[in-house]
Short mmCIF file of C-alpha atoms in Angstrom, two decimals:
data_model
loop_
_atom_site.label_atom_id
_atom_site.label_comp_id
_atom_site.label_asym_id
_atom_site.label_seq_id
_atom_site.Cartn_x
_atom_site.Cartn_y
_atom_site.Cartn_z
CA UNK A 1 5.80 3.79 16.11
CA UNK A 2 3.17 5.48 13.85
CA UNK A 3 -0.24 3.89 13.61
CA UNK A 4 -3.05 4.31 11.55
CA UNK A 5 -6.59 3.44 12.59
CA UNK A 6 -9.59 3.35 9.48
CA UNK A 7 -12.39 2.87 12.42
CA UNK A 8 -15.26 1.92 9.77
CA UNK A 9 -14.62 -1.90 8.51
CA UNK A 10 -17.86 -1.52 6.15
CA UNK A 11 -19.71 1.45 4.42
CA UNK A 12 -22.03 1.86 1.94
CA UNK A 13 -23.71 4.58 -0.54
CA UNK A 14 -26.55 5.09 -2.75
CA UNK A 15 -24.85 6.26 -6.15
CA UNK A 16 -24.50 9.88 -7.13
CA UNK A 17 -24.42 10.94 -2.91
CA UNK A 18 -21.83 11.48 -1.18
CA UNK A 19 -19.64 9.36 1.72
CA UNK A 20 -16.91 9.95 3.85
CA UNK A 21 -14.73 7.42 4.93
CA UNK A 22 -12.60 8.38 8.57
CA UNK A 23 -9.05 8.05 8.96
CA UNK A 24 -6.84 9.09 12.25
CA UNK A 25 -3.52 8.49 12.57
CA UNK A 26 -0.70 8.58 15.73
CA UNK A 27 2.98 10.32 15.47
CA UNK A 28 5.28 12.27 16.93
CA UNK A 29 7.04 13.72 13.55
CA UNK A 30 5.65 17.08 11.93
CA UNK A 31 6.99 16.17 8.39
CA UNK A 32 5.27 13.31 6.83
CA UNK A 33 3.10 11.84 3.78
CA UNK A 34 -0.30 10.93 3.65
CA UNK A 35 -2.80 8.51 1.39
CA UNK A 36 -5.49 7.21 0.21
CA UNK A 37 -5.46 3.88 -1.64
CA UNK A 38 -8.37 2.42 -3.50
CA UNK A 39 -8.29 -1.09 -4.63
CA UNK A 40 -11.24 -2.88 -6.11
CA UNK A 41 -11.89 -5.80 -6.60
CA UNK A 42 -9.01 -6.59 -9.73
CA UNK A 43 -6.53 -6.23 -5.98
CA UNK A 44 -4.43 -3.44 -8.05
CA UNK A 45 -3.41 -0.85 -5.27
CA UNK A 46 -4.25 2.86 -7.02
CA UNK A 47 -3.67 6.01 -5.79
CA UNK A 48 -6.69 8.29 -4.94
CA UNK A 49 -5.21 11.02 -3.60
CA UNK A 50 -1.68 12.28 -1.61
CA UNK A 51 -1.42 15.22 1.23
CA UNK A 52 1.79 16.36 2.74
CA UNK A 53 1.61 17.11 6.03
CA UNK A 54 3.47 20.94 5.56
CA UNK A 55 0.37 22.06 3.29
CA UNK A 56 -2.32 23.46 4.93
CA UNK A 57 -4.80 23.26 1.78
CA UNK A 58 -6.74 20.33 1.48
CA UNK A 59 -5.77 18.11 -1.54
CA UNK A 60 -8.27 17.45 -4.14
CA UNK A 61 -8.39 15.13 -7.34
CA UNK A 62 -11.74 15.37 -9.14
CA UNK A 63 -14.67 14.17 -6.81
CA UNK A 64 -12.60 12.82 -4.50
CA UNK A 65 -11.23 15.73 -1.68
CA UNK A 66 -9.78 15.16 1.62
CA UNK A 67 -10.13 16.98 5.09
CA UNK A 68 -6.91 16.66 6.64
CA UNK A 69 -6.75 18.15 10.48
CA UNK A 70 -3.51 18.10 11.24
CA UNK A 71 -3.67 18.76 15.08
CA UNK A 72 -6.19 16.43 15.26
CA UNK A 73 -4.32 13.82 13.32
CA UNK A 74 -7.32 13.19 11.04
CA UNK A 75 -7.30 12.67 7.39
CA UNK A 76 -11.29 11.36 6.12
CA UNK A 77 -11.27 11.09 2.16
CA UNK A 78 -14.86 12.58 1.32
CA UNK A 79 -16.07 10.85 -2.03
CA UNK A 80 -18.92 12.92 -4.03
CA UNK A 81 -21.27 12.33 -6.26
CA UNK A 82 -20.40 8.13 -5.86
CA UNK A 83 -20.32 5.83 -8.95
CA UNK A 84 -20.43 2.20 -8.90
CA UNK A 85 -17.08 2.38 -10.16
CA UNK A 86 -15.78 3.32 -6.67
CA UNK A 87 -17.19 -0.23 -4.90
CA UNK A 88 -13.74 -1.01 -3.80
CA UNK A 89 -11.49 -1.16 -0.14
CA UNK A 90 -9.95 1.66 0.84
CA UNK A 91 -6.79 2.10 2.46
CA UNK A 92 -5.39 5.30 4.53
CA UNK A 93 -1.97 5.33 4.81
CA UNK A 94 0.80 7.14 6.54
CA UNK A 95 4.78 7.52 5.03
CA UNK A 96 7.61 8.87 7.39
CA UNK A 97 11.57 8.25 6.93
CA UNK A 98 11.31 5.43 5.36
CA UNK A 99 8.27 3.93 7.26
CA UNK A 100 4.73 2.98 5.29
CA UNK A 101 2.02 2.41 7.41
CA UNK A 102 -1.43 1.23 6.53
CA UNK A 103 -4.74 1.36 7.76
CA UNK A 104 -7.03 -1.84 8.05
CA UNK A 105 -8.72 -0.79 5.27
CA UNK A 106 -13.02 0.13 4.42
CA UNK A 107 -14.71 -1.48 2.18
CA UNK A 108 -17.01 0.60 0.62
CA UNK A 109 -19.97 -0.55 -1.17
CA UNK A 110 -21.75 1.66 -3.50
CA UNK A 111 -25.28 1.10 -4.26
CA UNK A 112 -27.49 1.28 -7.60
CA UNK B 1 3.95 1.10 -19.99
CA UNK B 2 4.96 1.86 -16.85
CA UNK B 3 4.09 -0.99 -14.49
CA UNK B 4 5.47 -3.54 -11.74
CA UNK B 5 4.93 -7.02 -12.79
CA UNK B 6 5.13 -9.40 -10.04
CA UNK B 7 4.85 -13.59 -10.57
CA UNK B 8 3.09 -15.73 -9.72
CA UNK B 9 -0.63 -14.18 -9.34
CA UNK B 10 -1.81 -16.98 -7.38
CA UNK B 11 0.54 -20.20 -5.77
CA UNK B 12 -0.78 -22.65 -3.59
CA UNK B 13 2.38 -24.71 -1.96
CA UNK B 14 3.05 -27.06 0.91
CA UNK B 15 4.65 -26.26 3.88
CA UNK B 16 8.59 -25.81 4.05
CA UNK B 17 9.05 -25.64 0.25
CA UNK B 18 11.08 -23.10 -0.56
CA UNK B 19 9.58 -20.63 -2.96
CA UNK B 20 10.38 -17.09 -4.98
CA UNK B 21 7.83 -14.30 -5.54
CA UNK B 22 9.55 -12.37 -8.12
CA UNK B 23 8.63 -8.68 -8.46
CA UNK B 24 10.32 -6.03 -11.68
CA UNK B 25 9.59 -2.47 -12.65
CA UNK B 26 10.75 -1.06 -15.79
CA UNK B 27 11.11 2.63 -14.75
CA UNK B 28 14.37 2.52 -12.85
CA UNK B 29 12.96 2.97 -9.67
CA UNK B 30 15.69 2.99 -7.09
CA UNK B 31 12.95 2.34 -4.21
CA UNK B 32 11.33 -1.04 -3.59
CA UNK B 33 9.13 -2.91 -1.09
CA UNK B 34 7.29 -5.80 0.00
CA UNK B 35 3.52 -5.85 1.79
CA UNK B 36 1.60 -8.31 2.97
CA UNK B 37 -2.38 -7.76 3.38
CA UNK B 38 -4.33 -9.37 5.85
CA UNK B 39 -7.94 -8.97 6.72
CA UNK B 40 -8.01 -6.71 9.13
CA UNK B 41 -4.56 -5.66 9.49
CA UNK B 42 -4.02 -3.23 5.90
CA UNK B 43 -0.61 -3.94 4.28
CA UNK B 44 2.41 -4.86 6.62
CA UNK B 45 5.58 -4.23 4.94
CA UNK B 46 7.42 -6.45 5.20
CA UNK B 47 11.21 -5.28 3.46
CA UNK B 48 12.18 -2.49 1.34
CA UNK B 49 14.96 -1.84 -0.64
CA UNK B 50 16.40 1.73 -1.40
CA UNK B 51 18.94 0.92 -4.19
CA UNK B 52 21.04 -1.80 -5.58
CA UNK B 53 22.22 -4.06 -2.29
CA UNK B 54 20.65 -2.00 -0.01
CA UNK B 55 17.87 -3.97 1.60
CA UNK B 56 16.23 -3.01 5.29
CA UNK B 57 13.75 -5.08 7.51
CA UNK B 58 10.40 -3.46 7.62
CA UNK B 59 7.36 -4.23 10.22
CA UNK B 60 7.21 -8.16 9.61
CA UNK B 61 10.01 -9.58 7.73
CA UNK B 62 10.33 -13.02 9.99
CA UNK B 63 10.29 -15.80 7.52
CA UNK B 64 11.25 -13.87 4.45
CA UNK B 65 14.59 -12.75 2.71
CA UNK B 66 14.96 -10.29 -0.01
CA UNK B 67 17.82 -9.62 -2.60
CA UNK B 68 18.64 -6.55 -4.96
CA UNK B 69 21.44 -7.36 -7.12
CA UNK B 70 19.75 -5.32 -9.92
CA UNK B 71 17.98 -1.92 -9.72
CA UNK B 72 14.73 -3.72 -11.49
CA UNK B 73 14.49 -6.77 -9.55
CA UNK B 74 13.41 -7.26 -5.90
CA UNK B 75 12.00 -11.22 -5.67
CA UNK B 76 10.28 -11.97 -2.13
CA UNK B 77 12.19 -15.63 -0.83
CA UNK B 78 10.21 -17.93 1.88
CA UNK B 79 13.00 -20.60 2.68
CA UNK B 80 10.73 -22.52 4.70
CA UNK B 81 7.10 -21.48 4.02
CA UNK B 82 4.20 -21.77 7.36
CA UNK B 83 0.44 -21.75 7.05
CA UNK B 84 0.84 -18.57 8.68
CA UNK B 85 2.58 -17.08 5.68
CA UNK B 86 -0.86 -17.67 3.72
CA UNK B 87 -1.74 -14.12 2.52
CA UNK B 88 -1.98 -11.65 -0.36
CA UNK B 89 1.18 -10.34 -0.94
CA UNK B 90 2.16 -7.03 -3.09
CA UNK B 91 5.55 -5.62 -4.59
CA UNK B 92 6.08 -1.41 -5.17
CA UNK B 93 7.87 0.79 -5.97
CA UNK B 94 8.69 4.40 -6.39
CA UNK B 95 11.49 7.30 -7.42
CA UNK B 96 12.57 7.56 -4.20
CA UNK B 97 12.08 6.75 -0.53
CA UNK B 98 9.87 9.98 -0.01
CA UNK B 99 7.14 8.54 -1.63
CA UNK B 100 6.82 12.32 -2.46
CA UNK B 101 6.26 10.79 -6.33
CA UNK B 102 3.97 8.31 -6.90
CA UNK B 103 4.25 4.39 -6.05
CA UNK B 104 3.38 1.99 -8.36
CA UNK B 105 2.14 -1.48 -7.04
CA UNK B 106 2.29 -5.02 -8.52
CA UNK B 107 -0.68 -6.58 -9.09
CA UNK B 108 -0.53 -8.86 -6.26
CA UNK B 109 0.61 -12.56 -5.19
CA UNK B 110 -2.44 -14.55 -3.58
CA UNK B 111 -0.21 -17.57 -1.53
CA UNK B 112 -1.51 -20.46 -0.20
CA UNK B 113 0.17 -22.67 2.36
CA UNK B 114 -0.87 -25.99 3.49
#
């Protein structure tokens, strides 16, 4: 069964640097889905950012980017230039045939 | 607006009480599913529902049933509700399975069981 392991319960930022939060995950497929989920404190689940495992390139939506290592099984969501706005959990999470999988989560604080 | 409304946002209930969670999207979303989040454990799902009457078990559905008799509707059923069924609970859902388009989640159940 895939796993997915977020090894950093807690981080935290000044505002305007930059943080990245670690993500590693466990399979045996080659075709699959990857995520990060931010939700705040409001609880609504929202979409950061999405990589499919077939392209190489590095997905990237605004300041947030990821680093996604596929033979390493590593996916860290780097977050620049950090607002307050992004004080929220964030969840890693892996789709295959059917099967969601989510990380424990990191709650990142960012600070004034 | 596009959206998944699930009710209600918060229930506190006693144990073996039979309850509904119900979950609807308006965007004719064939794919549907139930998590439960835990501290420390993420989101568990917990069933999922591909279309109309097709329903499938996901990681921890012990304690829960499902129906989908209509393509907007999903509702989350404890028969018998346990302490240990105390959690935040979300509904989503998506185009397809792939979750190659985006999902779009409720905005959460907060249960209580005592």
């Amino acid at each position: 069964a895939q796993t997915v392991t977020q090894s950093q319960p807690e981080m935290s930022v000044q505002e305007a640097e930059t943080v990245t939060l670690s993500c590693t995950y466990d399979t045996s497929e080659s075709n699959y889905y990857l995520f990060w989920y931010k939700q705040p404190p409001s609880r609504q689940m929202i979409l950061v950012i999405r990589q499919e495992a077939y392209k190489q390139q590095n997905a990237t939506e605004n300041r947030f980017s990821v680093n996604f290592q596929k033979a390493a099984k590593s996916f860290s969501l780097k977050i620049s230039d950090s607002q307050l706005g992004d004080t929220a959990m964030y969840f890693c999470a892996f789709y295959n045939n059917n099967d969601m999988r989510f990380g424990a989560g990191t709650r990142l604080t960012v600070k004034p | 607006e596009a959206q998944v409304t699930q009710n209600p946002r918060y229930l506190i209930t006693v144990t073996g009480k039979k309850l509904t969670v119900t979950c609807s999207q308006n965007m004719n979303h064939e794919y549907m599913s139930w998590y439960r989040q835990d501290p420390g454990l993420g989101l568990r799902q917990i069933y999922y529902s591909m279309n109309v009457e097709v329903t499938d078990k996901g990681d921890v559905p012990e304690g829960y049933k499902v129906s989908r008799k209509e393509k907007r509707n999903f509702p989350l059923i404890l028969e018998s509700p346990s302490p240990n069924q105390t959690s935040l609970y979300f509904c989503a859902s998506s185009r397809d399975s792939a979750w190659n388009t985006e999902a779009f989640f409720g905005q959460g159940t907060r249960l209580t069981v005592v």
